[in-house]
Amino acid sequence: MEKVCVVSEKRLNNFKDPDITSKIQKLWHETSMKLPEKDLNKYAVYSEYESDYKGDYTLFIGADNINSHKEIIIEEENYQIFSVEGSSSDGIVKTWQKIWEMEEKGLLNRAYTVDYEKYYPDGKVEIFIALK
């Protein structure tokens, strides 16, 4: 179980919104301005899915061990973990594209409950995908 202290949140759609990248970058920028200058695990939590990866969802951005008006408890579920090569946004996008491709091919049976990206202080990034 992981506890994420939410700093920012926004309802989004990866495929219907031409400004999706700039909206996510702005959300991360706003969040980073509110976080203390210390080593924390940071999270991007994807939840409240309308349908599948092509539908609307809510993106929550936060960290562990900070004061926050809202917390998300990530329950122990059956997760498939994807390691992101490099911590750049390009590596993250490529990993998500791989996840979507696996799902389209029937190689990934997603639950669409709570998925999340975990950013470690050492620069490592992992994406956790909830499975049925």
Tab-separated table of C-alpha atoms in Angstrom:
chain	number	residue	atom	x	y	z
A	1	MET	CA	0.000	0.000	0.000
A	2	GLU	CA	1.263	3.459	-0.886
A	3	LYS	CA	-0.056	6.826	0.265
A	4	VAL	CA	0.132	9.727	-2.176
A	5	CYS	CA	-0.388	13.249	-0.881
A	6	VAL	CA	-2.069	15.036	-3.783
A	7	VAL	CA	-0.851	18.497	-4.771
A	8	SER	CA	-2.570	18.936	-8.166
A	9	GLU	CA	-5.240	17.192	-10.216
A	10	LYS	CA	-6.876	17.565	-13.612
A	11	ARG	CA	-9.380	15.695	-15.775
A	12	LEU	CA	-7.735	14.789	-19.106
A	13	ASN	CA	-7.995	12.805	-22.319
A	14	ASN	CA	-4.869	11.738	-24.216
A	15	PHE	CA	-6.544	11.453	-27.605
A	16	LYS	CA	-9.198	14.189	-27.774
A	17	ASP	CA	-7.123	17.075	-26.411
A	18	PRO	CA	-4.516	18.563	-28.771
A	19	ASP	CA	-2.922	20.419	-25.818
A	20	ILE	CA	-2.529	17.326	-23.609
A	21	THR	CA	1.266	17.521	-23.406
A	22	SER	CA	1.341	21.179	-22.393
A	23	LYS	CA	-1.446	20.632	-19.828
A	24	ILE	CA	0.461	17.786	-18.179
A	25	GLN	CA	3.719	19.766	-18.215
A	26	LYS	CA	1.943	22.757	-16.642
A	27	LEU	CA	0.447	20.513	-13.952
A	28	TRP	CA	3.898	19.105	-13.143
A	29	HIS	CA	5.380	22.622	-13.053
A	30	GLU	CA	2.660	23.863	-10.674
A	31	THR	CA	3.187	20.812	-8.491
A	32	SER	CA	6.973	21.146	-8.336
A	33	MET	CA	6.601	24.756	-7.169
A	34	LYS	CA	4.568	23.517	-4.179
A	35	LEU	CA	6.807	20.615	-3.147
A	36	PRO	CA	9.507	20.984	-0.498
A	37	GLU	CA	13.127	20.794	-1.637
A	38	LYS	CA	13.896	17.307	-0.362
A	39	ASP	CA	14.198	13.800	-1.667
A	40	LEU	CA	10.691	12.470	-2.087
A	41	ASN	CA	9.030	9.820	-4.158
A	42	LYS	CA	6.786	11.683	-6.581
A	43	TYR	CA	3.719	10.181	-8.219
A	44	ALA	CA	1.441	10.652	-11.199
A	45	VAL	CA	-1.727	8.706	-10.376
A	46	TYR	CA	-4.239	7.849	-13.109
A	47	SER	CA	-7.726	7.077	-11.845
A	48	GLU	CA	-11.442	7.662	-12.353
A	49	TYR	CA	-11.236	6.181	-15.842
A	50	GLU	CA	-14.254	6.821	-18.064
A	51	SER	CA	-13.560	3.666	-20.086
A	52	ASP	CA	-10.151	2.597	-21.373
A	53	TYR	CA	-6.940	4.442	-22.252
A	54	LYS	CA	-8.744	6.351	-25.006
A	55	GLY	CA	-11.312	7.836	-22.592
A	56	ASP	CA	-11.203	10.568	-19.965
A	57	TYR	CA	-9.340	10.049	-16.694
A	58	THR	CA	-8.185	12.104	-13.728
A	59	LEU	CA	-4.474	12.713	-13.244
A	60	PHE	CA	-3.374	13.350	-9.660
A	61	ILE	CA	0.178	14.525	-9.012
A	62	GLY	CA	1.755	14.379	-5.588
A	63	ALA	CA	4.409	12.938	-3.329
A	64	ASP	CA	4.803	10.921	-0.181
A	65	ASN	CA	5.260	12.426	3.289
A	66	ILE	CA	4.050	15.979	2.665
A	67	ASN	CA	1.096	17.964	3.991
A	68	SER	CA	-1.825	17.857	1.616
A	69	HIS	CA	-5.573	18.478	1.552
A	70	LYS	CA	-6.143	15.167	-0.239
A	71	GLU	CA	-4.602	11.714	-0.091
A	72	ILE	CA	-4.899	8.720	-2.379
A	73	ILE	CA	-4.284	5.287	-0.938
A	74	ILE	CA	-2.972	2.907	-3.578
A	75	GLU	CA	-4.078	-0.529	-2.484
A	76	GLU	CA	-2.066	-3.656	-3.087
A	77	GLU	CA	-3.355	-4.918	-6.424
A	78	ASN	CA	-1.996	-7.106	-9.147
A	79	TYR	CA	0.310	-4.671	-10.948
A	80	GLN	CA	2.572	-5.129	-13.919
A	81	ILE	CA	5.568	-2.849	-13.510
A	82	PHE	CA	7.281	-1.195	-16.456
A	83	SER	CA	10.704	0.391	-15.975
A	84	VAL	CA	11.142	3.594	-17.955
A	85	GLU	CA	14.416	3.958	-19.834
A	86	GLY	CA	15.748	7.342	-18.774
A	87	SER	CA	13.694	9.811	-16.770
A	88	SER	CA	12.882	12.099	-19.678
A	89	SER	CA	9.309	12.704	-20.744
A	90	ASP	CA	10.208	11.003	-24.042
A	91	GLY	CA	11.022	7.761	-22.204
A	92	ILE	CA	7.755	7.955	-20.294
A	93	VAL	CA	5.720	8.542	-23.470
A	94	LYS	CA	7.444	5.603	-25.208
A	95	THR	CA	6.670	3.346	-22.248
A	96	TRP	CA	2.983	4.342	-22.310
A	97	GLN	CA	2.884	3.685	-26.061
A	98	LYS	CA	4.312	0.214	-25.393
A	99	ILE	CA	1.624	-0.369	-22.733
A	100	TRP	CA	-1.171	0.683	-25.114
A	101	GLU	CA	0.268	-1.493	-27.885
A	102	MET	CA	0.419	-4.506	-25.552
A	103	GLU	CA	-3.196	-3.913	-24.582
A	104	GLU	CA	-4.307	-3.655	-28.224
A	105	LYS	CA	-2.579	-6.991	-28.939
A	106	GLY	CA	-4.324	-8.654	-25.975
A	107	LEU	CA	-1.081	-9.050	-24.017
A	108	LEU	CA	-2.204	-6.820	-21.142
A	109	ASN	CA	-5.576	-7.149	-19.399
A	110	ARG	CA	-5.888	-3.813	-17.596
A	111	ALA	CA	-8.254	-3.262	-14.667
A	112	TYR	CA	-8.557	0.533	-15.104
A	113	THR	CA	-8.732	1.106	-11.354
A	114	VAL	CA	-5.567	2.980	-10.336
A	115	ASP	CA	-2.398	3.118	-12.433
A	116	TYR	CA	0.578	5.225	-11.464
A	117	GLU	CA	4.037	6.460	-12.308
A	118	LYS	CA	6.519	6.476	-9.451
A	119	TYR	CA	9.481	8.848	-9.650
A	120	TYR	CA	12.291	7.927	-7.268
A	121	PRO	CA	14.795	10.493	-5.921
A	122	ASP	CA	17.633	8.740	-7.804
A	123	GLY	CA	15.922	9.443	-11.164
A	124	LYS	CA	14.450	5.974	-11.688
A	125	VAL	CA	10.857	5.918	-13.006
A	126	GLU	CA	8.438	2.977	-12.978
A	127	ILE	CA	4.896	2.725	-14.329
A	128	PHE	CA	2.506	0.457	-12.409
A	129	ILE	CA	-0.449	-0.885	-14.415
A	130	ALA	CA	-3.333	-2.529	-12.512
A	131	LEU	CA	-4.358	-5.875	-13.993
A	132	LYS	CA	-7.634	-7.800	-13.799
